[in-house]
Amino acid sequence: MKELDSVVIRFSGDSGDGMQLTGNRFSDASALMGNDVATFPDYPSEIRAPQGTVAGVSGFQVNIGSKEISTPGDEPDVLVAMNAAALKANLRWVRKGGTLIVNIDVFDDASIKKAGYSKNPLESGELDDYKVLKVPVSSQTIAALEGLDLTTKIKERCKNFYALGLTFFIFGRDSESTERWINEKFEKKNPVLAKANIAAMKAGMHYAESTGVQISTYNIKSATIKSGKYRHVSGNVSTAWGLMQAAESAGLPLFLGSYPITPATEILQELARFKNHGVKTCQMEDEIAGICSAIGAAYTGALACTTTSGPGLALKGEAMGLAVMLELPLVIVNVQRGGPSTGLPTKTEQSDLFQALYGRNGESPLVVVAATRPNDCFHMAYEASRLALEYMTPVVLLTDGYIGNGAEPWLIPNVEKEYPALKHTQKNLKKSANGKFLPYERDPKTLARPWAIPGTPGFEHRVGGLEKQDKTGSVSHDPENHQVMSDIRNEKIARVADSIPLQTLEGDSKGDLLVVSWGGTYGATHMAVEEARRQGKKVSLCHLKYIHPMPKNIGDILKGFKKVLVPELNLGQMKDLLNMKFQCNAIGYNQIKGLPFKISDLLDVINKELETL
């Protein structure tokens, strides 16, 4: 048995082959054995592409390790390919010298041609750089389930558990937790299917054990990470829980008005599970109705949220301006995906930054924050809610498909200590000296206006999308008043900088190169900078979570380095923003392929930029 610090495995097959389930079960079993884990599901954009084609391939990549894991890994060490199309779609990503576990039952002439091969790759020499394990997964699964009262088609569908059993044996995973999960999921509804899945998994383990001459086994020790109780969560689930925590901390009901859109839908689905905890969710007929219902809920005193992706954020633009005008607390979660238009629905991108900052008519400033990784979504959803309530403003929380769909262990916090009661202006409503309620009379520190709930006697006021008179909130077309109100709304957002932490660096405060990143690129930039520093390079990382406004010390940080590099999954939006605000001559490294950065590519760019100094 060989000892490994970490291993990257990708499970891949048709979208109906259960690869997401297989990957999740392997991840959970690894987490229970003490490994740190990071995952990345890779879905096809088509709901049901033709079976056996590259367009229909679904994948799930997991990185497990004996040390802290911050990305799902650059190149898979092991690829489990359930058919020829899965091999075709994923081979280029596999590390040279890596292992291919191939279901040879689906490499007939028709399948090979449908996958886009002219020759059988198992015989053409194309795989000579890899260790290839040819396993008759489909036929072995059917044989293992002989005697069970299931059709051959149903038996064959259990092949994902057979493949899971193979990998369990190879990497020394305990199957007990998965057996419990199968029984809990299937035993009452379909006990025969539960028995079949367990039998298929054990057959895969037995096959691997009996062919030990061909298959090497590996051990990954438990990770040394902070002690505590952990949950394995995706970014979208983490976001949902963060919103619930914020509502609990504020003593407010939580309302989500939303419209399903990939890759954000899971937040709506998760929150819908908690109606017994006072969470109200409403699936609206479109994106505009989603945000407008949330604005209505905010007006009536709820912590209101709406979730979407880039195309939906475009549709919400006018209503976002209305929320700015009304100065109501509203959290808008944008789980970014590839664009423009419908674009790449299941692929990741960071190209909605300018849209979040400027995608509305008129001067309509709001707060923009970004999560860094799946387990950070809880905290940043809470932070977005805190700022919305404290400053009576809409807040955009940016995540992306990579963060939202990815999963990793989350250390369950002590919420009473780490997430105390949130302030908001529903409390301690006051009237002016003449006894009237002034809905736009402001807190001198935050410039937040009071949040009076409809039906509260003596606190009646007008709402609407026309410009407001300062203090009274009446409709105003006065040019001087419009200048005053525009200046106030802008200054209010600027003052948010007083309530966010100063920016910290990974590395020294001065040096040759500062890498500035934001959002879901954190894992890759963190690992690349860490490796560069290990090599003795004077490189530091500045990863931004608060984007508008930025922390007060960003300008001073940028001045401490000879060169600033901004890697982004867009064509340079943060780079342009930094250059516009700070004239720091930042240079960009940009990728827009629907895929996250590879650590090795970032390290190459860092070294290249250092050579030019």
PDB file of C-alpha atoms in Angstrom, residues 242-514:
ATOM      1  CA  GLY A 242     -26.215  32.014   6.325  1.00  0.00           C
ATOM      2  CA  LEU A 243     -29.384  33.865   5.353  1.00  0.00           C
ATOM      3  CA  MET A 244     -31.342  31.928   7.966  1.00  0.00           C
ATOM      4  CA  GLN A 245     -28.758  32.731  10.621  1.00  0.00           C
ATOM      5  CA  ALA A 246     -28.940  36.424   9.765  1.00  0.00           C
ATOM      6  CA  ALA A 247     -32.728  36.416  10.098  1.00  0.00           C
ATOM      7  CA  GLU A 248     -32.438  34.625  13.442  1.00  0.00           C
ATOM      8  CA  SER A 249     -29.815  37.106  14.661  1.00  0.00           C
ATOM      9  CA  ALA A 250     -32.001  40.027  13.576  1.00  0.00           C
ATOM     10  CA  GLY A 251     -35.194  38.588  15.058  1.00  0.00           C
ATOM     11  CA  LEU A 252     -36.907  38.912  11.676  1.00  0.00           C
ATOM     12  CA  PRO A 253     -38.800  36.539   9.405  1.00  0.00           C
ATOM     13  CA  LEU A 254     -36.859  35.442   6.308  1.00  0.00           C
ATOM     14  CA  PHE A 255     -38.484  35.777   2.886  1.00  0.00           C
ATOM     15  CA  LEU A 256     -37.055  34.557  -0.403  1.00  0.00           C
ATOM     16  CA  GLY A 257     -38.782  35.562  -3.632  1.00  0.00           C
ATOM     17  CA  SER A 258     -37.051  33.862  -6.505  1.00  0.00           C
ATOM     18  CA  TYR A 259     -37.238  32.167  -9.881  1.00  0.00           C
ATOM     19  CA  PRO A 260     -35.357  28.923 -10.611  1.00  0.00           C
ATOM     20  CA  ILE A 261     -32.145  29.425 -12.596  1.00  0.00           C
ATOM     21  CA  THR A 262     -28.983  27.360 -12.888  1.00  0.00           C
ATOM     22  CA  PRO A 263     -26.757  27.371 -10.837  1.00  0.00           C
ATOM     23  CA  ALA A 264     -28.668  29.235  -8.088  1.00  0.00           C
ATOM     24  CA  THR A 265     -31.827  27.131  -7.759  1.00  0.00           C
ATOM     25  CA  GLU A 266     -30.501  25.024  -4.896  1.00  0.00           C
ATOM     26  CA  ILE A 267     -30.676  28.035  -2.532  1.00  0.00           C
ATOM     27  CA  LEU A 268     -34.432  28.276  -3.133  1.00  0.00           C
ATOM     28  CA  GLN A 269     -34.802  24.516  -2.737  1.00  0.00           C
ATOM     29  CA  GLU A 270     -32.837  24.475   0.514  1.00  0.00           C
ATOM     30  CA  LEU A 271     -34.712  27.370   2.106  1.00  0.00           C
ATOM     31  CA  ALA A 272     -38.056  25.811   1.121  1.00  0.00           C
ATOM     32  CA  ARG A 273     -37.230  22.944   3.510  1.00  0.00           C
ATOM     33  CA  PHE A 274     -37.390  25.257   6.547  1.00  0.00           C
ATOM     34  CA  LYS A 275     -40.928  26.639   6.541  1.00  0.00           C
ATOM     35  CA  ASN A 276     -41.344  25.226  10.065  1.00  0.00           C
ATOM     36  CA  HIS A 277     -38.613  27.645  11.146  1.00  0.00           C
ATOM     37  CA  GLY A 278     -40.437  30.696   9.854  1.00  0.00           C
ATOM     38  CA  VAL A 279     -38.782  30.798   6.430  1.00  0.00           C
ATOM     39  CA  LYS A 280     -41.100  31.865   3.648  1.00  0.00           C
ATOM     40  CA  THR A 281     -40.166  31.016   0.067  1.00  0.00           C
ATOM     41  CA  CYS A 282     -42.097  31.930  -3.030  1.00  0.00           C
ATOM     42  CA  GLN A 283     -41.238  30.559  -6.475  1.00  0.00           C
ATOM     43  CA  MET A 284     -42.374  33.368  -8.745  1.00  0.00           C
ATOM     44  CA  GLU A 285     -43.279  33.309 -12.429  1.00  0.00           C
ATOM     45  CA  ASP A 286     -40.159  35.200 -13.527  1.00  0.00           C
ATOM     46  CA  GLU A 287     -37.071  37.045 -12.307  1.00  0.00           C
ATOM     47  CA  ILE A 288     -38.770  40.442 -12.114  1.00  0.00           C
ATOM     48  CA  ALA A 289     -41.605  39.070  -9.981  1.00  0.00           C
ATOM     49  CA  GLY A 290     -39.015  37.374  -7.766  1.00  0.00           C
ATOM     50  CA  ILE A 291     -37.258  40.582  -6.787  1.00  0.00           C
ATOM     51  CA  CYS A 292     -40.456  42.639  -6.633  1.00  0.00           C
ATOM     52  CA  SER A 293     -41.996  40.181  -4.178  1.00  0.00           C
ATOM     53  CA  ALA A 294     -38.823  40.452  -2.092  1.00  0.00           C
ATOM     54  CA  ILE A 295     -39.052  44.260  -2.137  1.00  0.00           C
ATOM     55  CA  GLY A 296     -42.640  43.970  -0.907  1.00  0.00           C
ATOM     56  CA  ALA A 297     -41.504  41.644   1.884  1.00  0.00           C
ATOM     57  CA  ALA A 298     -38.749  44.090   2.860  1.00  0.00           C
ATOM     58  CA  TYR A 299     -41.298  46.882   3.026  1.00  0.00           C
ATOM     59  CA  THR A 300     -43.364  44.808   5.448  1.00  0.00           C
ATOM     60  CA  GLY A 301     -40.415  44.149   7.750  1.00  0.00           C
ATOM     61  CA  ALA A 302     -38.850  40.857   6.643  1.00  0.00           C
ATOM     62  CA  LEU A 303     -35.229  40.129   5.914  1.00  0.00           C
ATOM     63  CA  ALA A 304     -35.857  39.833   2.187  1.00  0.00           C
ATOM     64  CA  CYS A 305     -33.736  38.033  -0.385  1.00  0.00           C
ATOM     65  CA  THR A 306     -33.789  37.044  -4.031  1.00  0.00           C
ATOM     66  CA  THR A 307     -31.453  34.620  -5.800  1.00  0.00           C
ATOM     67  CA  THR A 308     -30.399  34.411  -9.413  1.00  0.00           C
ATOM     68  CA  SER A 309     -27.577  34.131 -11.923  1.00  0.00           C
ATOM     69  CA  GLY A 310     -26.279  36.639 -14.462  1.00  0.00           C
ATOM     70  CA  PRO A 311     -29.228  36.592 -16.916  1.00  0.00           C
ATOM     71  CA  GLY A 312     -31.659  36.993 -14.019  1.00  0.00           C
ATOM     72  CA  LEU A 313     -29.651  39.843 -12.508  1.00  0.00           C
ATOM     73  CA  ALA A 314     -30.032  41.701 -15.815  1.00  0.00           C
ATOM     74  CA  LEU A 315     -33.805  41.352 -15.606  1.00  0.00           C
ATOM     75  CA  LYS A 316     -33.834  42.510 -11.976  1.00  0.00           C
ATOM     76  CA  GLY A 317     -31.994  45.745 -12.774  1.00  0.00           C
ATOM     77  CA  GLU A 318     -34.892  48.192 -12.659  1.00  0.00           C
ATOM     78  CA  ALA A 319     -36.293  46.691  -9.455  1.00  0.00           C
ATOM     79  CA  MET A 320     -32.840  46.901  -7.880  1.00  0.00           C
ATOM     80  CA  GLY A 321     -32.964  50.627  -8.632  1.00  0.00           C
ATOM     81  CA  LEU A 322     -36.364  50.782  -6.942  1.00  0.00           C
ATOM     82  CA  ALA A 323     -34.897  49.173  -3.813  1.00  0.00           C
ATOM     83  CA  VAL A 324     -32.088  51.754  -3.900  1.00  0.00           C
ATOM     84  CA  MET A 325     -34.659  54.546  -4.164  1.00  0.00           C
ATOM     85  CA  LEU A 326     -36.824  53.119  -1.377  1.00  0.00           C
ATOM     86  CA  GLU A 327     -33.690  52.441   0.714  1.00  0.00           C
ATOM     87  CA  LEU A 328     -34.901  49.051   1.863  1.00  0.00           C
ATOM     88  CA  PRO A 329     -32.721  46.179   3.068  1.00  0.00           C
ATOM     89  CA  LEU A 330     -32.560  43.507   0.372  1.00  0.00           C
ATOM     90  CA  VAL A 331     -30.020  40.734  -0.301  1.00  0.00           C
ATOM     91  CA  ILE A 332     -29.531  39.775  -3.953  1.00  0.00           C
ATOM     92  CA  VAL A 333     -27.489  36.596  -4.437  1.00  0.00           C
ATOM     93  CA  ASN A 334     -25.924  36.177  -7.877  1.00  0.00           C
ATOM     94  CA  VAL A 335     -24.435  32.720  -8.459  1.00  0.00           C
ATOM     95  CA  GLN A 336     -22.478  33.674 -11.562  1.00  0.00           C
ATOM     96  CA  ARG A 337     -22.247  31.513 -14.680  1.00  0.00           C
ATOM     97  CA  GLY A 338     -20.809  31.865 -18.160  1.00  0.00           C
ATOM     98  CA  GLY A 339     -22.413  34.480 -20.402  1.00  0.00           C
ATOM     99  CA  PRO A 340     -23.534  36.537 -22.209  1.00  0.00           C
ATOM    100  CA  SER A 341     -27.251  35.801 -22.576  1.00  0.00           C
ATOM    101  CA  THR A 342     -28.019  32.152 -21.734  1.00  0.00           C
ATOM    102  CA  GLY A 343     -24.322  31.471 -22.243  1.00  0.00           C
ATOM    103  CA  LEU A 344     -22.914  28.502 -20.345  1.00  0.00           C
ATOM    104  CA  PRO A 345     -25.573  27.629 -17.750  1.00  0.00           C
ATOM    105  CA  THR A 346     -23.591  24.947 -15.903  1.00  0.00           C
ATOM    106  CA  LYS A 347     -20.125  26.522 -16.146  1.00  0.00           C
ATOM    107  CA  THR A 348     -18.448  29.043 -13.871  1.00  0.00           C
ATOM    108  CA  GLU A 349     -17.363  32.630 -14.562  1.00  0.00           C
ATOM    109  CA  GLN A 350     -16.729  35.932 -12.750  1.00  0.00           C
ATOM    110  CA  SER A 351     -18.006  38.247 -15.439  1.00  0.00           C
ATOM    111  CA  ASP A 352     -20.924  39.866 -13.567  1.00  0.00           C
ATOM    112  CA  LEU A 353     -18.794  42.210 -11.453  1.00  0.00           C
ATOM    113  CA  PHE A 354     -19.475  45.320 -13.533  1.00  0.00           C
ATOM    114  CA  GLN A 355     -23.130  44.321 -13.817  1.00  0.00           C
ATOM    115  CA  ALA A 356     -23.418  44.152 -10.023  1.00  0.00           C
ATOM    116  CA  LEU A 357     -21.654  47.496  -9.609  1.00  0.00           C
ATOM    117  CA  TYR A 358     -23.184  49.498 -12.447  1.00  0.00           C
ATOM    118  CA  GLY A 359     -25.998  47.536 -14.099  1.00  0.00           C
ATOM    119  CA  ARG A 360     -28.830  49.962 -13.323  1.00  0.00           C
ATOM    120  CA  ASN A 361     -30.082  53.259 -14.689  1.00  0.00           C
ATOM    121  CA  GLY A 362     -29.187  56.466 -12.914  1.00  0.00           C
ATOM    122  CA  GLU A 363     -26.896  56.837  -9.944  1.00  0.00           C
ATOM    123  CA  SER A 364     -27.973  53.808  -7.931  1.00  0.00           C
ATOM    124  CA  PRO A 365     -25.131  52.686  -5.673  1.00  0.00           C
ATOM    125  CA  LEU A 366     -25.376  49.580  -3.533  1.00  0.00           C
ATOM    126  CA  VAL A 367     -23.072  47.286  -1.593  1.00  0.00           C
ATOM    127  CA  VAL A 368     -21.283  44.397  -3.352  1.00  0.00           C
ATOM    128  CA  VAL A 369     -19.583  41.542  -1.478  1.00  0.00           C
ATOM    129  CA  ALA A 370     -18.215  38.182  -2.645  1.00  0.00           C
ATOM    130  CA  ALA A 371     -17.762  34.750  -1.073  1.00  0.00           C
ATOM    131  CA  THR A 372     -14.436  32.935  -1.472  1.00  0.00           C
ATOM    132  CA  ARG A 373     -15.312  29.240  -1.229  1.00  0.00           C
ATOM    133  CA  PRO A 374     -18.281  26.986  -0.358  1.00  0.00           C
ATOM    134  CA  ASN A 375     -17.778  27.092   3.415  1.00  0.00           C
ATOM    135  CA  ASP A 376     -17.396  30.907   3.320  1.00  0.00           C
ATOM    136  CA  CYS A 377     -20.867  31.399   1.814  1.00  0.00           C
ATOM    137  CA  PHE A 378     -22.490  31.097   5.242  1.00  0.00           C
ATOM    138  CA  HIS A 379     -20.460  33.983   6.640  1.00  0.00           C
ATOM    139  CA  MET A 380     -20.780  36.225   3.581  1.00  0.00           C
ATOM    140  CA  ALA A 381     -24.549  35.662   3.349  1.00  0.00           C
ATOM    141  CA  TYR A 382     -24.723  36.743   6.982  1.00  0.00           C
ATOM    142  CA  GLU A 383     -22.460  39.731   6.238  1.00  0.00           C
ATOM    143  CA  ALA A 384     -24.560  40.762   3.226  1.00  0.00           C
ATOM    144  CA  SER A 385     -27.652  40.666   5.443  1.00  0.00           C
ATOM    145  CA  ARG A 386     -25.915  42.585   8.244  1.00  0.00           C
ATOM    146  CA  LEU A 387     -24.899  45.413   5.942  1.00  0.00           C
ATOM    147  CA  ALA A 388     -28.316  45.536   4.274  1.00  0.00           C
ATOM    148  CA  LEU A 389     -30.054  45.877   7.647  1.00  0.00           C
ATOM    149  CA  GLU A 390     -27.566  48.249   9.239  1.00  0.00           C
ATOM    150  CA  TYR A 391     -27.441  50.646   6.290  1.00  0.00           C
ATOM    151  CA  MET A 392     -30.939  50.151   4.808  1.00  0.00           C
ATOM    152  CA  THR A 393     -29.653  49.289   1.362  1.00  0.00           C
ATOM    153  CA  PRO A 394     -29.707  46.489  -1.190  1.00  0.00           C
ATOM    154  CA  VAL A 395     -26.589  44.296  -1.098  1.00  0.00           C
ATOM    155  CA  VAL A 396     -25.389  42.022  -3.892  1.00  0.00           C
ATOM    156  CA  LEU A 397     -23.644  38.826  -2.806  1.00  0.00           C
ATOM    157  CA  LEU A 398     -21.561  37.350  -5.630  1.00  0.00           C
ATOM    158  CA  THR A 399     -20.772  33.665  -5.678  1.00  0.00           C
ATOM    159  CA  ASP A 400     -20.375  31.514  -8.804  1.00  0.00           C
ATOM    160  CA  GLY A 401     -21.103  28.072 -10.172  1.00  0.00           C
ATOM    161  CA  TYR A 402     -17.772  26.760  -8.935  1.00  0.00           C
ATOM    162  CA  ILE A 403     -18.520  27.888  -5.369  1.00  0.00           C
ATOM    163  CA  GLY A 404     -22.257  27.212  -5.409  1.00  0.00           C
ATOM    164  CA  ASN A 405     -22.038  23.629  -6.675  1.00  0.00           C
ATOM    165  CA  GLY A 406     -18.720  22.798  -5.023  1.00  0.00           C
ATOM    166  CA  ALA A 407     -18.629  21.386  -1.507  1.00  0.00           C
ATOM    167  CA  GLU A 408     -16.198  21.088   1.373  1.00  0.00           C
ATOM    168  CA  PRO A 409     -16.218  20.597   5.168  1.00  0.00           C
ATOM    169  CA  TRP A 410     -17.639  23.529   7.144  1.00  0.00           C
ATOM    170  CA  LEU A 411     -16.703  24.009  10.768  1.00  0.00           C
ATOM    171  CA  ILE A 412     -20.007  24.606  12.537  1.00  0.00           C
ATOM    172  CA  PRO A 413     -19.597  27.912  14.401  1.00  0.00           C
ATOM    173  CA  ASN A 414     -20.648  28.898  17.877  1.00  0.00           C
ATOM    174  CA  VAL A 415     -23.418  31.127  16.555  1.00  0.00           C
ATOM    175  CA  GLU A 416     -24.131  32.862  19.855  1.00  0.00           C
ATOM    176  CA  LYS A 417     -20.552  34.142  20.053  1.00  0.00           C
ATOM    177  CA  GLU A 418     -19.696  34.557  16.377  1.00  0.00           C
ATOM    178  CA  TYR A 419     -23.053  35.795  15.069  1.00  0.00           C
ATOM    179  CA  PRO A 420     -24.600  38.126  17.655  1.00  0.00           C
ATOM    180  CA  ALA A 421     -27.837  40.095  17.354  1.00  0.00           C
ATOM    181  CA  LEU A 422     -28.071  42.303  14.278  1.00  0.00           C
ATOM    182  CA  LYS A 423     -29.074  45.945  14.442  1.00  0.00           C
ATOM    183  CA  HIS A 424     -31.796  47.424  12.266  1.00  0.00           C
ATOM    184  CA  THR A 425     -33.927  50.561  12.301  1.00  0.00           C
ATOM    185  CA  GLN A 426     -37.330  48.947  12.910  1.00  0.00           C
ATOM    186  CA  LYS A 427     -36.558  49.381  16.571  1.00  0.00           C
ATOM    187  CA  ASN A 428     -36.827  52.679  18.451  1.00  0.00           C
ATOM    188  CA  LEU A 429     -38.787  54.542  15.772  1.00  0.00           C
ATOM    189  CA  LYS A 430     -39.053  58.238  16.596  1.00  0.00           C
ATOM    190  CA  LYS A 431     -41.068  61.194  15.416  1.00  0.00           C
ATOM    191  CA  SER A 432     -39.727  64.655  14.764  1.00  0.00           C
ATOM    192  CA  ALA A 433     -40.173  67.575  17.130  1.00  0.00           C
ATOM    193  CA  ASN A 434     -43.479  68.539  15.511  1.00  0.00           C
ATOM    194  CA  GLY A 435     -44.842  65.033  16.037  1.00  0.00           C
ATOM    195  CA  LYS A 436     -44.605  63.902  12.422  1.00  0.00           C
ATOM    196  CA  PHE A 437     -42.836  60.793  11.149  1.00  0.00           C
ATOM    197  CA  LEU A 438     -40.068  61.580   8.644  1.00  0.00           C
ATOM    198  CA  PRO A 439     -39.252  58.377   6.728  1.00  0.00           C
ATOM    199  CA  TYR A 440     -36.027  59.798   5.281  1.00  0.00           C
ATOM    200  CA  GLU A 441     -34.636  61.347   8.451  1.00  0.00           C
ATOM    201  CA  ARG A 442     -31.329  59.576   8.904  1.00  0.00           C
ATOM    202  CA  ASP A 443     -29.042  58.029  11.462  1.00  0.00           C
ATOM    203  CA  PRO A 444     -26.143  60.514  11.703  1.00  0.00           C
ATOM    204  CA  LYS A 445     -23.552  57.714  11.594  1.00  0.00           C
ATOM    205  CA  THR A 446     -24.840  55.307   8.938  1.00  0.00           C
ATOM    206  CA  LEU A 447     -27.268  57.614   7.086  1.00  0.00           C
ATOM    207  CA  ALA A 448     -29.779  54.760   7.273  1.00  0.00           C
ATOM    208  CA  ARG A 449     -33.411  55.824   7.249  1.00  0.00           C
ATOM    209  CA  PRO A 450     -35.988  54.447   9.728  1.00  0.00           C
ATOM    210  CA  TRP A 451     -37.766  51.206   8.774  1.00  0.00           C
ATOM    211  CA  ALA A 452     -41.431  51.704   9.651  1.00  0.00           C
ATOM    212  CA  ILE A 453     -43.754  48.768   8.999  1.00  0.00           C
ATOM    213  CA  PRO A 454     -47.044  49.419   7.176  1.00  0.00           C
ATOM    214  CA  GLY A 455     -49.983  49.613   9.544  1.00  0.00           C
ATOM    215  CA  THR A 456     -47.968  51.050  12.421  1.00  0.00           C
ATOM    216  CA  PRO A 457     -50.138  53.921  13.740  1.00  0.00           C
ATOM    217  CA  GLY A 458     -48.478  57.303  13.395  1.00  0.00           C
ATOM    218  CA  PHE A 459     -45.739  56.064  11.065  1.00  0.00           C
ATOM    219  CA  GLU A 460     -47.589  56.152   7.754  1.00  0.00           C
ATOM    220  CA  HIS A 461     -45.463  57.184   4.737  1.00  0.00           C
ATOM    221  CA  ARG A 462     -45.406  57.051   0.952  1.00  0.00           C
ATOM    222  CA  VAL A 463     -43.465  54.640  -1.221  1.00  0.00           C
ATOM    223  CA  GLY A 464     -42.766  54.533  -4.946  1.00  0.00           C
ATOM    224  CA  GLY A 465     -40.115  54.798  -7.608  1.00  0.00           C
ATOM    225  CA  LEU A 466     -40.180  58.582  -8.048  1.00  0.00           C
ATOM    226  CA  GLU A 467     -37.497  60.691  -6.398  1.00  0.00           C
ATOM    227  CA  LYS A 468     -38.101  61.400  -2.727  1.00  0.00           C
ATOM    228  CA  GLN A 469     -38.102  64.685  -0.924  1.00  0.00           C
ATOM    229  CA  ASP A 470     -35.336  64.769   1.669  1.00  0.00           C
ATOM    230  CA  LYS A 471     -36.684  63.776   5.080  1.00  0.00           C
ATOM    231  CA  THR A 472     -40.412  63.750   4.212  1.00  0.00           C
ATOM    232  CA  GLY A 473     -40.236  61.116   1.458  1.00  0.00           C
ATOM    233  CA  SER A 474     -42.816  62.982  -0.606  1.00  0.00           C
ATOM    234  CA  VAL A 475     -42.502  62.892  -4.400  1.00  0.00           C
ATOM    235  CA  SER A 476     -40.078  65.566  -5.564  1.00  0.00           C
ATOM    236  CA  HIS A 477     -39.058  66.866  -8.974  1.00  0.00           C
ATOM    237  CA  ASP A 478     -36.880  69.615  -7.532  1.00  0.00           C
ATOM    238  CA  PRO A 479     -33.398  69.546  -9.150  1.00  0.00           C
ATOM    239  CA  GLU A 480     -31.547  70.633  -6.011  1.00  0.00           C
ATOM    240  CA  ASN A 481     -33.299  67.946  -3.982  1.00  0.00           C
ATOM    241  CA  HIS A 482     -32.327  65.279  -6.547  1.00  0.00           C
ATOM    242  CA  GLN A 483     -28.698  66.333  -6.157  1.00  0.00           C
ATOM    243  CA  VAL A 484     -28.987  66.122  -2.368  1.00  0.00           C
ATOM    244  CA  MET A 485     -30.626  62.689  -2.376  1.00  0.00           C
ATOM    245  CA  SER A 486     -28.167  61.288  -4.920  1.00  0.00           C
ATOM    246  CA  ASP A 487     -25.249  62.538  -2.856  1.00  0.00           C
ATOM    247  CA  ILE A 488     -26.723  61.063   0.337  1.00  0.00           C
ATOM    248  CA  ARG A 489     -27.309  57.646  -1.203  1.00  0.00           C
ATOM    249  CA  ASN A 490     -23.764  57.597  -2.525  1.00  0.00           C
ATOM    250  CA  GLU A 491     -22.279  58.744   0.793  1.00  0.00           C
ATOM    251  CA  LYS A 492     -24.274  56.126   2.675  1.00  0.00           C
ATOM    252  CA  ILE A 493     -22.643  53.333   0.666  1.00  0.00           C
ATOM    253  CA  ALA A 494     -19.221  54.931   1.146  1.00  0.00           C
ATOM    254  CA  ARG A 495     -19.771  54.854   4.918  1.00  0.00           C
ATOM    255  CA  VAL A 496     -20.194  51.077   4.798  1.00  0.00           C
ATOM    256  CA  ALA A 497     -16.378  51.020   4.780  1.00  0.00           C
ATOM    257  CA  ASP A 498     -16.594  51.993   8.459  1.00  0.00           C
ATOM    258  CA  SER A 499     -18.307  48.673   9.222  1.00  0.00           C
ATOM    259  CA  ILE A 500     -16.156  46.186   7.319  1.00  0.00           C
ATOM    260  CA  PRO A 501     -12.761  44.790   8.368  1.00  0.00           C
ATOM    261  CA  LEU A 502      -9.490  46.131   7.038  1.00  0.00           C
ATOM    262  CA  GLN A 503      -7.951  44.043   4.285  1.00  0.00           C
ATOM    263  CA  THR A 504      -5.433  41.411   5.339  1.00  0.00           C
ATOM    264  CA  LEU A 505      -2.649  39.855   3.266  1.00  0.00           C
ATOM    265  CA  GLU A 506      -1.283  36.356   2.948  1.00  0.00           C
ATOM    266  CA  GLY A 507       2.399  37.203   3.013  1.00  0.00           C
ATOM    267  CA  ASP A 508       4.399  40.355   3.641  1.00  0.00           C
ATOM    268  CA  SER A 509       3.050  43.885   3.404  1.00  0.00           C
ATOM    269  CA  LYS A 510       5.740  44.823   0.865  1.00  0.00           C
ATOM    270  CA  GLY A 511       7.356  42.859  -1.925  1.00  0.00           C
ATOM    271  CA  ASP A 512       7.851  42.290  -5.639  1.00  0.00           C
ATOM    272  CA  LEU A 513       4.417  41.052  -6.670  1.00  0.00           C
ATOM    273  CA  LEU A 514       0.955  41.388  -5.163  1.00  0.00           C
TER     274      LEU A 514
END
